[in-house]
Amino acid sequence: MSALPDTLNSFWLWREVYGKLGISNPAYKYWKNSTTLKLNNKYVFIQKNTLPEKYQHVEEILTDLSGYLPIKYASDQLHVNEHLFLTDKMKFHKEFEYKFVEDVKFVNIKKFFKENGILVPRNALIQLGRTKDLEITPECTFYNLKNDYGIVVY
């Protein structure tokens, strides 16, 4: 399966980490053994089990983001308008599970893919949208979803 739903399985949201520890925002830049991930030049994540020893106690109370993605990043990767995840007035909004961490809204892409039987090979291009707006070619796999939505995997 694609690495997309597993992107944050081994990461913590940095904003939550520094908030719980009461340290400065750029502190991670000075931690030699801590690996970070930046999505959309907006969200910084720090890899689990790479916090300096004196801060590792905080990992017990951090939010697990396995299967989740920030809605902006998810909308970019699924080539869909971010509005789909932002407002519950969208017909398809309720098909997803959401989580808020430090005022950042996350969507559970992994659960959505599993529930709908969507198989995505590594490095595949994925497009979610209204069925009438999708470009369906012989080389792609099309998944028909509820409320006139579908997913195309190229």
XYZ file of N, CA and C in Angstrom:
462
model
N 0.833 -1.181 0.000
C 0.000 0.000 0.000
C 0.878 1.244 0.000
N 0.301 2.302 -0.459
C 0.990 3.583 -0.514
C 1.484 3.999 0.864
N 2.533 4.753 0.883
C 3.070 5.271 2.141
C 2.242 6.444 2.653
N 1.344 6.968 1.835
C 0.565 8.140 2.217
C -0.150 7.983 3.552
N -0.949 6.927 3.779
C -1.654 6.840 5.065
C -0.727 6.590 6.255
N 0.479 6.120 6.008
C 1.408 5.804 7.091
C 2.461 6.891 7.305
N 2.304 8.025 6.670
C 3.291 9.096 6.729
C 3.639 9.504 8.158
N 2.640 9.600 9.029
C 2.878 10.107 10.384
C 2.875 9.019 11.454
N 2.945 7.759 11.064
C 2.903 6.670 12.045
C 4.006 6.768 13.086
N 5.143 7.279 12.716
C 6.260 7.331 13.667
C 6.663 8.766 14.012
N 5.682 9.671 13.997
C 5.973 11.071 14.281
C 4.977 11.665 15.261
N 5.453 12.682 15.996
C 4.616 13.497 16.878
C 4.508 14.878 16.263
N 3.396 15.553 16.482
C 3.253 16.939 16.056
C 4.146 17.798 16.946
N 5.084 18.525 16.353
C 6.040 19.320 17.119
C 5.335 20.360 17.981
N 4.290 20.964 17.463
C 3.562 21.981 18.221
C 3.047 21.414 19.547
N 2.600 20.169 19.536
C 2.129 19.529 20.759
C 3.302 19.226 21.691
N 4.417 18.772 21.135
C 5.588 18.436 21.942
C 6.093 19.655 22.698
N 6.356 20.745 21.984
C 6.922 21.908 22.683
C 5.908 22.552 23.609
N 4.616 22.424 23.293
C 3.587 22.949 24.183
C 3.529 22.198 25.505
N 3.619 20.878 25.448
C 3.569 20.053 26.667
C 4.845 20.205 27.495
N 5.966 20.412 26.818
C 7.240 20.547 27.529
C 7.499 21.970 28.013
N 6.824 22.937 27.421
C 7.054 24.331 27.810
C 8.410 24.841 27.370
N 8.852 24.408 26.197
C 10.144 24.848 25.661
C 9.902 25.726 24.439
N 10.957 26.317 23.909
C 10.807 27.222 22.764
C 10.523 26.450 21.477
N 9.873 27.114 20.566
C 9.475 26.495 19.302
C 10.650 25.925 18.503
N 11.740 26.647 18.304
C 12.799 26.102 17.445
C 13.775 25.145 18.141
N 13.466 24.677 19.326
C 14.405 23.836 20.081
C 14.836 22.592 19.312
N 13.932 22.004 18.534
C 14.262 20.770 17.814
C 15.427 20.962 16.840
N 15.651 22.159 16.381
C 16.738 22.430 15.432
C 18.110 22.177 16.042
N 18.184 22.168 17.374
C 19.462 21.994 18.057
C 19.640 20.581 18.605
N 18.673 19.708 18.368
C 18.762 18.332 18.844
C 19.373 17.476 17.748
N 20.589 17.031 17.957
C 21.342 16.329 16.922
C 20.725 15.009 16.490
N 20.136 14.267 17.397
C 19.639 12.929 17.073
C 18.143 12.875 16.810
N 17.513 14.019 16.681
C 16.071 14.066 16.433
C 15.795 14.309 14.956
N 14.996 13.431 14.380
C 14.634 13.546 12.978
C 13.299 14.271 12.862
N 13.217 15.214 11.926
C 11.975 15.958 11.736
C 11.430 15.754 10.331
N 10.150 16.047 10.186
C 9.456 15.969 8.908
C 8.618 17.234 8.795
N 8.682 17.885 7.664
C 7.913 19.101 7.457
C 6.956 18.858 6.285
N 5.664 19.099 6.519
C 4.654 18.921 5.475
C 4.067 20.275 5.108
N 3.968 20.532 3.824
C 3.386 21.777 3.300
C 4.086 23.030 3.824
N 5.345 22.923 4.210
C 6.081 24.058 4.773
C 5.315 24.723 5.906
N 4.489 23.951 6.583
C 3.644 24.511 7.630
C 3.689 23.672 8.902
N 3.645 22.380 8.761
C 3.563 21.489 9.908
C 4.901 20.789 10.116
N 5.413 20.849 11.338
C 6.661 20.174 11.679
C 6.320 19.006 12.595
N 6.904 17.861 12.295
C 6.720 16.657 13.098
C 8.089 16.154 13.514
N 8.156 15.567 14.687
C 9.419 15.027 15.182
C 9.240 13.522 15.371
N 10.246 12.779 14.954
C 10.145 11.323 14.983
C 10.074 10.800 16.408
N 9.214 9.806 16.595
C 9.067 9.173 17.906
C 10.398 8.556 18.318
N 10.639 8.501 19.596
C 11.834 7.895 20.186
C 13.135 8.598 19.806
N 13.060 9.848 19.333
C 14.301 10.589 19.043
C 14.398 11.861 19.885
N 13.480 12.035 20.826
C 13.580 13.189 21.721
C 14.786 13.000 22.635
N 15.433 14.085 23.040
C 16.525 13.945 24.014
C 16.016 13.240 25.271
N 16.889 12.516 25.909
C 16.519 11.669 27.046
C 15.730 12.418 28.120
N 16.115 13.655 28.414
C 15.433 14.374 29.493
C 13.999 14.771 29.133
N 13.609 14.641 27.841
C 12.253 14.992 27.422
C 11.404 13.780 27.025
N 11.971 12.593 27.057
C 11.261 11.415 26.579
C 10.012 11.092 27.390
N 9.926 11.553 28.614
C 8.747 11.275 29.450
C 7.458 11.826 28.843
N 7.548 12.835 27.988
C 6.368 13.464 27.412
C 5.694 12.572 26.361
N 6.420 11.608 25.818
C 5.857 10.756 24.766
C 4.630 9.983 25.232
N 4.524 9.731 26.518
C 3.377 8.988 27.058
C 2.065 9.749 26.897
N 2.124 11.074 26.839
C 0.891 11.861 26.788
C 0.663 12.536 25.436
N 1.493 12.246 24.439
C 1.321 12.837 23.118
C 0.281 12.065 22.303
N -0.312 12.717 21.341
C -1.371 12.144 20.518
C -0.786 11.313 19.384
N -1.224 10.060 19.295
C -0.786 9.176 18.214
C -1.470 9.595 16.919
N -0.712 9.836 15.883
C -1.240 10.301 14.604
C -1.197 9.221 13.527
N -1.066 7.964 13.905
C -0.995 6.871 12.934
C -2.244 6.862 12.055
N -2.035 6.913 10.751
C -3.128 6.901 9.783
C -3.724 8.263 9.495
N -3.334 9.268 10.262
C -3.885 10.617 10.100
C -2.944 11.499 9.284
N -3.517 12.506 8.655
C -2.760 13.524 7.937
C -3.405 14.879 8.201
N -2.611 15.956 8.235
C -3.222 17.287 8.333
C -4.113 17.500 7.111
N -5.243 18.146 7.278
C -6.193 18.232 6.172
C -5.622 18.952 4.953
N -4.785 19.943 5.159
C -4.181 20.655 4.014
C -3.296 19.709 3.208
N -2.475 18.934 3.892
C -1.595 17.983 3.210
C -2.423 16.883 2.533
N -3.437 16.385 3.230
C -4.294 15.335 2.658
C -5.002 15.833 1.402
N -5.504 17.052 1.442
C -6.198 17.580 0.262
C -5.237 17.751 -0.908
N -4.005 18.165 -0.630
C -3.005 18.276 -1.698
C -2.681 16.916 -2.298
N -2.501 15.913 -1.461
C -2.124 14.579 -1.928
C -3.267 13.865 -2.649
N -4.502 14.170 -2.282
C -5.666 13.548 -2.913
C -6.236 14.418 -4.034
N -5.593 15.536 -4.301
C -5.994 16.446 -5.374
C -7.472 16.830 -5.264
N -7.839 17.245 -4.071
C -9.216 17.656 -3.803
C -9.171 18.978 -3.049
N -10.227 19.757 -3.152
C -10.297 21.025 -2.449
C -10.331 20.779 -0.950
N -9.557 21.527 -0.212
C -9.472 21.401 1.247
C -10.838 21.606 1.912
N -11.714 22.285 1.229
C -13.054 22.572 1.747
C -13.809 21.284 2.098
N -13.522 20.208 1.397
C -14.169 18.914 1.668
C -13.958 18.476 3.115
N -12.778 18.720 3.664
C -12.450 18.303 5.026
C -12.783 19.373 6.070
N -12.983 20.610 5.623
C -13.169 21.712 6.560
C -14.598 21.883 7.060
N -15.555 21.672 6.201
C -16.932 21.986 6.578
C -17.831 20.766 6.543
N -18.653 20.632 7.557
C -19.563 19.495 7.612
C -20.771 19.687 6.702
N -20.846 20.794 5.994
C -21.927 21.006 5.032
C -21.664 20.272 3.722
N -20.415 19.856 3.518
C -20.085 19.062 2.325
C -20.662 17.663 2.514
N -21.291 17.119 1.488
C -21.949 15.814 1.594
C -20.984 14.707 2.018
N -19.773 14.770 1.558
C -18.811 13.680 1.779
C -18.007 13.864 3.059
N -18.160 14.978 3.740
C -17.388 15.299 4.945
C -17.518 14.227 6.027
N -18.696 13.699 6.224
C -18.959 12.741 7.304
C -18.372 11.352 7.049
N -17.836 11.111 5.886
C -17.234 9.815 5.565
C -15.859 9.650 6.204
N -15.312 10.727 6.730
C -13.969 10.711 7.300
C -14.016 10.869 8.811
N -12.983 10.364 9.455
C -12.811 10.552 10.895
C -11.780 11.655 11.084
N -12.053 12.556 12.028
C -11.185 13.714 12.251
C -10.659 13.731 13.676
N -9.556 14.439 13.847
C -8.948 14.611 15.162
C -8.297 15.990 15.185
N -8.468 16.701 16.295
C -7.805 17.995 16.484
C -6.666 17.823 17.474
N -5.495 18.324 17.110
C -4.342 18.334 18.002
C -3.750 19.733 17.913
N -3.764 20.440 19.047
C -3.214 21.805 19.094
C -3.757 22.680 17.961
N -5.047 22.679 17.773
C -5.728 23.482 16.748
C -5.388 23.084 15.313
N -4.799 21.929 15.106
C -4.550 21.421 13.770
C -5.534 20.278 13.545
N -6.268 20.359 12.440
C -7.264 19.338 12.128
C -6.607 18.257 11.270
N -6.774 17.007 11.717
C -6.238 15.852 11.008
C -7.380 14.984 10.506
N -7.168 14.303 9.395
C -8.152 13.381 8.833
C -7.533 11.987 8.788
N -8.326 10.980 9.143
C -7.841 9.594 9.168
C -7.981 8.983 7.776
N -6.941 9.089 6.985
C -6.936 8.581 5.616
C -6.847 7.055 5.604
N -6.063 6.496 6.511
C -5.871 5.045 6.542
C -7.198 4.319 6.775
N -7.960 4.782 7.747
C -9.257 4.160 8.048
C -10.191 4.279 6.844
N -10.197 5.433 6.211
C -11.037 5.655 5.043
C -10.670 4.685 3.912
N -9.369 4.543 3.646
C -8.931 3.624 2.597
C -9.336 2.186 2.923
N -9.131 1.752 4.160
C -9.476 0.380 4.563
C -10.970 0.120 4.461
N -11.782 1.036 4.982
C -13.236 0.856 4.956
C -13.795 0.784 3.542
N -13.146 1.442 2.612
C -13.632 1.466 1.234
C -12.877 0.513 0.317
N -11.971 -0.302 0.877
C -11.236 -1.286 0.087
C -10.345 -0.685 -0.978
N -9.796 0.474 -0.703
C -8.958 1.173 -1.676
C -7.509 0.736 -1.510
N -6.969 0.171 -2.564
C -5.568 -0.266 -2.576
C -4.775 0.726 -3.405
N -3.734 1.255 -2.796
C -2.927 2.266 -3.462
C -1.479 1.795 -3.490
N -0.961 1.480 -4.681
C 0.449 1.082 -4.761
C 1.371 2.243 -4.414
N 2.574 1.899 -4.000
C 3.566 2.914 -3.660
C 3.805 3.819 -4.876
N 3.960 5.106 -4.625
C 4.208 6.132 -5.644
C 3.046 6.329 -6.611
N 1.856 5.908 -6.240
C 0.683 6.102 -7.101
C 0.152 7.524 -6.942
N -0.494 7.998 -7.963
C -1.170 9.286 -7.932
C -2.633 9.003 -7.600
N -3.169 9.728 -6.627
C -4.532 9.490 -6.161
C -5.342 10.760 -6.366
N -6.553 10.589 -6.887
C -7.428 11.739 -7.068
C -8.800 11.401 -6.498
N -9.280 12.228 -5.585
C -10.601 12.095 -4.984
C -11.459 13.241 -5.475
N -12.692 12.942 -5.860
C -13.566 14.019 -6.304
C -14.912 13.509 -6.736
N -15.719 14.406 -7.232
C -17.015 14.010 -7.776
C -16.761 13.138 -9.001
N -17.549 12.120 -9.145
C -17.352 11.157 -10.228
C -17.318 11.846 -11.580
N -18.181 12.824 -11.792
C -18.238 13.517 -13.088
C -16.976 14.332 -13.377
N -16.199 14.674 -12.333
C -15.004 15.500 -12.509
C -13.708 14.690 -12.635
N -13.784 13.389 -12.406
C -12.583 12.549 -12.434
C -12.232 12.141 -13.859
N -10.947 12.027 -14.107
C -10.474 11.562 -15.412
C -10.176 10.067 -15.293
N -11.064 9.263 -15.834
C -10.943 7.813 -15.730
C -10.374 7.281 -17.041
N -9.208 6.645 -16.941
C -8.524 6.102 -18.109
C -8.384 4.587 -17.953
N -8.039 3.877 -19.024
C -7.866 2.415 -18.925
C -6.730 2.001 -17.983
N -5.758 2.894 -17.758
C -4.604 2.567 -16.909
C -4.876 2.762 -15.422
N -6.000 3.322 -15.056
C -6.257 3.642 -13.656
C -7.213 2.627 -13.024
N -7.306 2.700 -11.704
C -8.293 1.927 -10.955
C -9.274 2.918 -10.366
N -10.564 2.677 -10.622
C -11.610 3.586 -10.164
C -12.386 2.939 -9.024
N -12.602 3.699 -7.949
C -13.407 3.247 -6.805
C -14.597 4.187 -6.682
N -15.791 3.645 -6.827
C -17.003 4.444 -6.695
C -17.360 4.552 -5.217
N -17.527 5.771 -4.731
C -17.843 6.009 -3.336
C -19.246 6.577 -3.214
N -19.648 6.916 -2.004
C -20.988 7.461 -1.751
C -21.124 8.894 -2.248
N -22.385 9.321 -2.372
C -22.718 10.708 -2.709
C -22.045 11.200 -3.992
N -21.985 10.368 -5.002
C -21.428 10.734 -6.306
C -19.945 11.080 -6.273
N -19.220 10.555 -5.310
C -17.775 10.746 -5.231
C -17.053 9.465 -5.641
N -15.821 9.620 -6.040
C -15.008 8.462 -6.394
C -13.546 8.758 -6.191
N -12.760 7.695 -6.259
C -11.300 7.821 -6.181
C -10.709 7.124 -7.392
N -9.742 7.790 -7.991
C -9.018 7.210 -9.122
C -7.568 7.067 -8.677
N -7.012 5.876 -8.915
C -5.610 5.611 -8.583
C -4.876 5.364 -9.891
N -3.888 6.197 -10.166
C -3.089 6.083 -11.391
C -1.773 5.419 -11.086
